[in-house]
Every structure is written in structure tokens, then in C-alpha cells.
mmCIF file of C-alpha atoms in Angstrom:
data_model
loop_
_atom_site.group_PDB
_atom_site.id
_atom_site.type_symbol
_atom_site.label_atom_id
_atom_site.label_comp_id
_atom_site.label_asym_id
_atom_site.label_seq_id
_atom_site.Cartn_x
_atom_site.Cartn_y
_atom_site.Cartn_z
ATOM 1 C CA MET L 1 10.561 -27.491 -11.870
ATOM 2 C CA LYS L 2 10.426 -31.542 -11.999
ATOM 3 C CA GLN L 3 10.218 -33.726 -8.924
ATOM 4 C CA LEU L 4 13.617 -33.937 -7.163
ATOM 5 C CA ASP L 5 13.893 -37.322 -5.290
ATOM 6 C CA LEU L 6 16.504 -36.772 -2.144
ATOM 7 C CA LYS L 7 17.860 -39.707 -0.840
ATOM 8 C CA SER L 8 18.856 -37.944 2.440
ATOM 9 C CA GLU L 9 16.351 -38.055 4.868
ATOM 10 C CA ALA L 10 17.720 -35.522 6.920
ATOM 11 C CA TYR L 11 17.893 -33.509 3.883
ATOM 12 C CA ARG L 12 13.772 -34.097 3.373
ATOM 13 C CA TYR L 13 13.046 -33.191 6.995
ATOM 14 C CA ILE L 14 14.973 -30.108 6.850
ATOM 15 C CA VAL L 15 13.481 -28.637 3.645
ATOM 16 C CA GLN L 16 9.934 -30.013 5.688
ATOM 17 C CA SER L 17 11.241 -28.284 8.902
ATOM 18 C CA TYR L 18 12.250 -24.814 7.087
ATOM 19 C CA GLY L 19 8.354 -24.899 5.199
ATOM 20 C CA GLU L 20 7.054 -24.647 8.633
ATOM 21 C CA TRP L 21 9.690 -22.271 9.926
ATOM 22 C CA LEU L 22 8.471 -20.212 7.240
ATOM 23 C CA GLY L 23 4.295 -20.826 8.407
ATOM 24 C CA THR L 24 5.253 -19.881 11.892
ATOM 25 C CA LEU L 25 6.730 -15.929 10.422
ATOM 26 C CA VAL L 26 3.047 -15.506 8.648
ATOM 27 C CA TYR L 27 4.265 -16.101 5.333
ATOM 28 C CA ASN L 28 1.772 -16.427 2.661
ATOM 29 C CA GLY L 29 0.638 -19.238 1.470
ATOM 30 C CA GLN L 30 2.519 -19.116 -2.107
ATOM 31 C CA THR L 31 5.590 -17.961 -0.567
ATOM 32 C CA VAL L 32 5.480 -21.198 1.757
ATOM 33 C CA TYR L 33 5.000 -23.221 -1.262
ATOM 34 C CA GLN L 34 7.418 -22.677 -3.304
ATOM 35 C CA LEU L 35 10.801 -21.423 -1.007
ATOM 36 C CA PRO L 36 11.105 -25.075 -0.156
ATOM 37 C CA SER L 37 10.802 -26.155 -3.640
ATOM 38 C CA HIS L 38 13.635 -24.155 -3.979
ATOM 39 C CA VAL L 39 15.845 -25.386 -0.991
ATOM 40 C CA GLN L 40 14.928 -28.803 -1.863
ATOM 41 C CA GLU L 41 16.431 -28.033 -5.331
ATOM 42 C CA PHE L 42 19.833 -26.744 -3.750
ATOM 43 C CA VAL L 43 19.878 -29.768 -1.567
ATOM 44 C CA TYR L 44 19.432 -31.957 -4.458
ATOM 45 C CA TYR L 45 22.577 -29.716 -5.696
ATOM 46 C CA ALA L 46 24.066 -30.380 -2.323
ATOM 47 C CA GLU L 47 23.690 -33.960 -2.283
ATOM 48 C CA SER L 48 24.476 -34.762 -6.289
ATOM 49 C CA LYS L 49 28.148 -33.118 -4.818
ATOM 50 C CA CYS L 50 28.443 -35.642 -2.152
ATOM 51 C CA TYR L 51 27.735 -33.297 0.617
ATOM 52 C CA ALA L 52 26.153 -35.825 2.416
ATOM 53 C CA GLY L 53 24.993 -34.211 5.771
ATOM 54 C CA LEU L 54 24.028 -30.756 7.061
ATOM 55 C CA HIS L 55 26.722 -29.722 9.031
ATOM 56 C CA GLN L 56 28.822 -29.799 5.399
ATOM 57 C CA LEU L 57 26.809 -26.710 3.591
ATOM 58 C CA ASP L 58 28.899 -23.860 3.119
ATOM 59 C CA ILE L 59 28.511 -20.104 1.759
ATOM 60 C CA HIS L 60 31.052 -21.730 -0.972
ATOM 61 C CA LEU L 61 28.460 -24.487 -1.932
ATOM 62 C CA PHE L 62 25.309 -22.317 -2.152
ATOM 63 C CA LYS L 63 27.023 -19.572 -4.395
ATOM 64 C CA ASP L 64 28.581 -21.953 -6.833
ATOM 65 C CA HIS L 65 24.617 -23.904 -7.201
ATOM 66 C CA TYR L 66 23.224 -19.885 -7.674
ATOM 67 C CA TYR L 67 25.751 -19.014 -10.310
ATOM 68 C CA LYS L 68 25.270 -22.309 -12.182
ATOM 69 C CA LEU L 69 21.272 -21.659 -11.485
ATOM 70 C CA LYS L 70 21.925 -18.194 -13.373
ATOM 71 C CA GLY L 71 23.386 -20.357 -16.677
ATOM 72 C CA ARG L 72 21.121 -22.626 -16.861
ATOM 73 C CA SER L 73 18.335 -22.577 -19.448
ATOM 74 C CA ASN L 74 15.077 -22.277 -19.594
ATOM 75 C CA GLN L 75 13.580 -25.852 -20.591
ATOM 76 C CA ARG L 76 10.590 -24.749 -21.296
ATOM 77 C CA ARG L 77 10.688 -21.234 -22.751
ATOM 78 C CA GLY L 78 14.204 -21.796 -24.008
ATOM 79 C CA GLY L 79 16.677 -18.763 -23.470
ATOM 80 C CA GLY L 80 18.315 -18.162 -19.324
ATOM 81 C CA LEU L 81 15.973 -18.115 -16.493
ATOM 82 C CA SER L 82 13.623 -15.279 -15.954
ATOM 83 C CA ASN L 83 15.386 -12.631 -13.015
ATOM 84 C CA SER L 84 12.417 -13.260 -11.374
ATOM 85 C CA TYR L 85 12.775 -16.587 -10.803
ATOM 86 C CA LEU L 86 16.298 -16.151 -9.984
ATOM 87 C CA ASN L 87 15.431 -13.590 -7.666
ATOM 88 C CA LYS L 88 12.820 -16.023 -5.547
ATOM 89 C CA HIS L 89 15.442 -18.851 -5.430
ATOM 90 C CA LEU L 90 18.015 -15.845 -4.025
ATOM 91 C CA GLN L 91 15.122 -15.420 -1.344
ATOM 92 C CA ALA L 92 14.727 -18.702 -0.545
ATOM 93 C CA LEU L 93 18.418 -19.583 -0.333
ATOM 94 C CA GLN L 94 18.560 -16.394 2.169
ATOM 95 C CA LYS L 95 16.244 -17.300 4.404
ATOM 96 C CA PHE L 96 17.270 -21.043 4.629
ATOM 97 C CA GLY L 97 20.592 -19.400 5.998
ATOM 98 C CA ASP L 98 19.302 -16.995 8.284
ATOM 99 C CA TYR L 99 16.520 -19.930 9.509
ATOM 100 C CA LEU L 100 19.465 -22.717 9.567
ATOM 101 C CA ARG L 101 21.003 -19.641 11.789
ATOM 102 C CA GLN L 102 18.160 -19.166 13.933
ATOM 103 C CA SER L 103 17.376 -22.498 14.755
ATOM 104 C CA GLY L 104 21.145 -23.048 15.761
ATOM 105 C CA ARG L 105 21.348 -26.117 12.955
ATOM 106 C CA LEU L 106 24.694 -23.695 10.839
ATOM 107 C CA LEU L 107 26.300 -20.722 11.412
ATOM 108 C CA LEU L 108 26.387 -19.005 8.166
ATOM 109 C CA PRO L 109 28.152 -16.072 6.895
ATOM 110 C CA LYS L 110 25.164 -14.130 5.357
ATOM 111 C CA LEU L 111 25.179 -15.174 1.032
ATOM 112 C CA ASP L 112 25.735 -11.697 -0.009
ATOM 113 C CA ILE L 113 24.282 -11.626 -3.720
ATOM 114 C CA ARG L 114 23.001 -8.670 -5.249
ATOM 115 C CA THR L 115 19.557 -9.388 -6.784
ATOM 116 C CA GLU L 116 18.948 -9.197 -10.316
ATOM 117 C CA SER L 117 17.196 -6.263 -12.235
ATOM 118 C CA GLY L 118 13.804 -5.728 -12.752
ATOM 119 C CA GLU L 119 13.619 -6.621 -16.264
ATOM 120 C CA GLY L 120 12.100 -3.047 -17.162
ATOM 121 C CA ILE L 121 8.872 -4.055 -15.980
ATOM 122 C CA ILE L 122 6.637 -1.195 -14.976
ATOM 123 C CA THR L 123 3.261 -2.085 -12.680
ATOM 124 C CA ASP L 124 0.504 -0.598 -14.282
ATOM 125 C CA VAL L 125 -1.510 1.723 -11.984
ATOM 126 C CA LEU L 126 -5.111 2.223 -12.030
ATOM 127 C CA THR L 127 -5.954 5.997 -12.799
ATOM 128 C CA GLN L 128 -8.314 7.575 -10.614
ATOM 129 C CA GLU L 129 -11.214 7.513 -13.247
ATOM 130 C CA GLU L 130 -10.834 3.861 -13.027
ATOM 131 C CA ILE L 131 -11.250 4.100 -9.637
ATOM 132 C CA LYS L 132 -14.482 5.862 -9.913
ATOM 133 C CA LEU L 133 -15.646 3.304 -12.244
ATOM 134 C CA LEU L 134 -15.185 0.701 -9.795
ATOM 135 C CA PHE L 135 -17.102 2.322 -7.124
ATOM 136 C CA GLU L 136 -20.109 3.319 -9.734
ATOM 137 C CA THR L 137 -20.131 -0.438 -9.975
ATOM 138 C CA THR L 138 -20.677 -0.892 -6.379
ATOM 139 C CA TYR L 139 -23.728 1.338 -6.738
ATOM 140 C CA GLN L 140 -25.794 -0.482 -10.309
ATOM 141 C CA PRO L 141 -29.342 -1.242 -9.490
ATOM 142 C CA TYR L 142 -30.397 -4.848 -8.857
ATOM 143 C CA GLU L 143 -31.729 -6.881 -11.377
ATOM 144 C CA SER L 144 -33.489 -9.955 -10.675
ATOM 145 C CA ARG L 145 -31.567 -12.889 -12.626
ATOM 146 C CA LYS L 146 -32.756 -16.958 -12.635
ATOM 147 C CA HIS L 147 -31.101 -18.650 -9.551
ATOM 148 C CA ASP L 148 -29.825 -15.501 -7.961
ATOM 149 C CA LYS L 149 -29.881 -15.103 -4.252
ATOM 150 C CA GLY L 150 -31.815 -11.680 -4.416
ATOM 151 C CA SER L 151 -31.275 -8.092 -3.509
ATOM 152 C CA GLN L 152 -30.434 -8.048 -0.008
ATOM 153 C CA PHE L 153 -27.969 -9.944 -0.905
ATOM 154 C CA TYR L 154 -26.524 -8.446 -3.853
ATOM 155 C CA GLU L 155 -26.750 -5.111 -1.815
ATOM 156 C CA THR L 156 -25.329 -6.369 1.029
ATOM 157 C CA MET L 157 -22.028 -7.739 -1.323
ATOM 158 C CA GLN L 158 -22.159 -4.153 -2.550
ATOM 159 C CA MET L 159 -21.381 -2.626 0.992
ATOM 160 C CA ARG L 160 -19.091 -4.459 1.496
ATOM 161 C CA ASP L 161 -17.213 -4.343 -1.869
ATOM 162 C CA ARG L 162 -17.226 -0.243 -1.423
ATOM 163 C CA ALA L 163 -15.376 -1.220 1.979
ATOM 164 C CA MET L 164 -13.419 -3.272 0.440
ATOM 165 C CA LEU L 165 -11.823 -0.896 -2.114
ATOM 166 C CA ALA L 166 -11.753 1.505 0.981
ATOM 167 C CA VAL L 167 -9.591 -0.183 2.295
ATOM 168 C CA PHE L 168 -7.183 -2.054 -0.594
ATOM 169 C CA TYR L 169 -7.375 1.225 -2.414
ATOM 170 C CA GLY L 170 -7.495 4.157 0.108
ATOM 171 C CA CYS L 171 -5.246 2.770 2.445
ATOM 172 C CA GLY L 172 -2.866 1.124 -0.233
ATOM 173 C CA LEU L 173 -2.997 -2.553 1.665
ATOM 174 C CA ARG L 174 -1.109 -5.157 0.268
ATOM 175 C CA ARG L 175 -3.490 -8.416 -0.695
ATOM 176 C CA ASN L 176 -2.275 -10.127 2.180
ATOM 177 C CA GLU L 177 -2.512 -7.585 4.596
ATOM 178 C CA GLY L 178 -6.214 -6.458 3.703
ATOM 179 C CA TYR L 179 -7.095 -10.446 3.988
ATOM 180 C CA ARG L 180 -6.002 -11.091 7.381
ATOM 181 C CA LEU L 181 -7.674 -7.805 8.994
ATOM 182 C CA ASP L 182 -9.822 -8.608 11.740
ATOM 183 C CA THR L 183 -12.783 -5.939 12.907
ATOM 184 C CA GLY L 184 -10.600 -4.816 16.234
ATOM 185 C CA ASP L 185 -8.339 -3.564 13.253
ATOM 186 C CA ILE L 186 -10.390 -0.959 12.838
ATOM 187 C CA HIS L 187 -10.079 2.658 15.369
ATOM 188 C CA PHE L 188 -12.889 4.473 14.798
ATOM 189 C CA HIS L 189 -12.686 6.941 17.441
ATOM 190 C CA ASN L 190 -8.763 8.507 15.902
ATOM 191 C CA SER L 191 -9.535 7.321 12.091
ATOM 192 C CA LEU L 192 -6.587 4.198 12.053
ATOM 193 C CA LEU L 193 -6.256 0.780 10.526
ATOM 194 C CA HIS L 194 -4.357 -1.016 12.828
ATOM 195 C CA VAL L 195 -2.197 -3.217 9.622
ATOM 196 C CA ARG L 196 -0.442 -6.136 12.370
ATOM 197 C CA LYS L 197 1.058 -8.486 9.301
ATOM 198 C CA GLY L 198 2.544 -6.342 6.795
ATOM 199 C CA LYS L 199 5.657 -6.870 4.431
ATOM 200 C CA GLY L 200 8.382 -8.552 6.577
ATOM 201 C CA HIS L 201 6.363 -8.736 9.479
ATOM 202 C CA GLN L 202 6.103 -4.941 10.749
ATOM 203 C CA GLU L 203 3.017 -3.463 11.609
ATOM 204 C CA ARG L 204 1.706 0.020 11.126
ATOM 205 C CA PHE L 205 -1.106 2.260 11.739
ATOM 206 C CA VAL L 206 -2.666 3.922 8.304
ATOM 207 C CA PRO L 207 -5.226 6.901 8.200
ATOM 208 C CA LEU L 208 -9.117 6.112 6.872
ATOM 209 C CA THR L 209 -10.698 9.273 5.149
ATOM 210 C CA ARG L 210 -13.968 10.220 6.812
ATOM 211 C CA GLN L 211 -15.331 8.407 3.489
ATOM 212 C CA GLY L 212 -13.589 5.017 4.203
ATOM 213 C CA LEU L 213 -14.807 5.237 7.125
ATOM 214 C CA THR L 214 -18.677 5.947 6.406
ATOM 215 C CA TYR L 215 -18.185 2.598 3.667
ATOM 216 C CA LEU L 216 -16.617 0.374 6.782
ATOM 217 C CA GLU L 217 -19.037 1.217 9.441
ATOM 218 C CA GLN L 218 -21.918 0.759 6.468
ATOM 219 C CA TYR L 219 -20.388 -2.322 5.926
ATOM 220 C CA LEU L 220 -19.601 -3.310 9.341
ATOM 221 C CA TYR L 221 -23.175 -2.863 11.167
ATOM 222 C CA ASP L 222 -25.105 -3.320 7.926
ATOM 223 C CA ALA L 223 -24.180 -6.008 5.771
ATOM 224 C CA ARG L 224 -21.522 -8.156 7.868
ATOM 225 C CA PRO L 225 -24.031 -9.871 10.004
ATOM 226 C CA TYR L 226 -25.793 -10.950 7.468
ATOM 227 C CA PHE L 227 -22.994 -13.369 5.891
ATOM 228 C CA ILE L 228 -21.458 -14.237 9.690
ATOM 229 C CA ASN L 229 -22.228 -17.451 11.398
ATOM 230 C CA GLY L 230 -21.108 -17.717 15.090
ATOM 231 C CA LYS L 231 -18.274 -16.088 16.017
ATOM 232 C CA GLN L 232 -15.620 -14.621 13.331
ATOM 233 C CA ASP L 233 -13.311 -12.175 14.038
ATOM 234 C CA ALA L 234 -12.620 -11.861 10.250
ATOM 235 C CA LEU L 235 -13.320 -8.116 8.843
ATOM 236 C CA PHE L 236 -13.999 -9.478 5.510
ATOM 237 C CA VAL L 237 -16.160 -12.213 4.497
ATOM 238 C CA GLY L 238 -17.488 -14.182 1.687
ATOM 239 C CA TYR L 239 -21.323 -15.245 1.991
ATOM 240 C CA SER L 240 -19.739 -18.791 3.375
ATOM 241 C CA GLY L 241 -19.054 -16.312 6.048
ATOM 242 C CA ARG L 242 -14.998 -16.746 6.286
ATOM 243 C CA HIS L 243 -11.874 -14.337 5.171
#
């Protein structure tokens, strides 16, 4: 999407404030970046229709903008906009309505537009054999190479990667769920993992297998201290000591 310059200072402020609101709800960085850009496109459309202020926005304008977007051509590839793009835009508008209501700025009814179909895309799923190969990779013996960090570094990274596989694959976690885990989220005494910041801001407990617990214990006590400088609660860290 090309850069859209808003004339209204109030509109510029509301787009920025909306992004900050998304950040407080612990959405991932990509969402916090993308959704305000879609809302900026909406308020740019509102300005073009002479809607001078926030108080003039109504649900009809939301729908009018979205359906015009559905009929717009893709400026880079030709044809129409993809369903995934339209759904992301629709999500931005729906969340924007939530933001306006919750902040007390404007009371709007829910945007009752159905999401577009998934265009028949089927997600590839790793087979058990492929997962087995991933685990086997973490047991490959160390081979000295020029400018490498030595066998201890290599072996601690392998322990960390096995623990990551045990959590992401074994517990079925999303990327950001695993990224945000802290050491205190592992409950060894009852074999549970506490996911505090899941999708839709829901928390849940996920069972850990005995082998998964073993991988996590080895990583926490034998590998993770190698990377940590000072106090750090993040479960999975890189060699720099950060998430």
C-alpha cells in the first residue's frame, strides 16, 4: 500500500493511538504494524468523502469502504486483492471499532461482514519422520570449523534446540506463544506448561511429555546458564542472552 498522507491531525492521532492500544493487548509486532496502516487507509477514504471528524464516522462508511476495497484491482499483480489481504483489512476495521467503543470515543455497532474464504490453501504439516529428522539433527557431532565458537557452544545450542522442538512441536505452540515463555512457566511438578499470552489473549495450561521435560531440564540446567548474563526470565534465549 502506498503512503497515504492524512490532512486531519485528529485522524493522524487516532491511527497512532490505535496502534498503541494494540500494543497494550500484546499483539505481535507484525499485527501492531499492519492493522494501523489499514485503518489509515480507511480514514484517508473518510477524508476523501469529506468526513471531517471522528464523530462523523458511521458503520455505513466502514462497509462502503470495505466493499469498494473488494472491487479494487491489485496494483502490483493484477486481478483482485487476495482474500487473505481482505481478511486482514477486515480484522483491522473490526478491531478499530472495538477500540473506538472501549476508549469511549465513538459507539458503533459491530461490523457484521463475513470473512472471505481461505482460497483453498492447505497448510503443509510435517510428518513424524520429518520431525524425527529434526531431532536427529540436534545430535550431530561437533566438527571444528574456522571462526566457530567451539564444542561447548555447539552442544549447548543443540540442547536448546531440542527443548524448543519439544515445546513448539510437542505442545503445539504458536511462534509468539513460545517466544514469550519465561522460565517460571514450566511446572515440572505436574508436567504442565503455562501459556500466558495465547491467541486472543487467552491463557492455558498444556501437558508436557516425560521426554519433553527431560529436554527442558537439560536445557535449563546445563545449557541456558551458558548464554545468560545477569537476570533474564526468558525461557529461550540466543547466544546474546536475549529472547
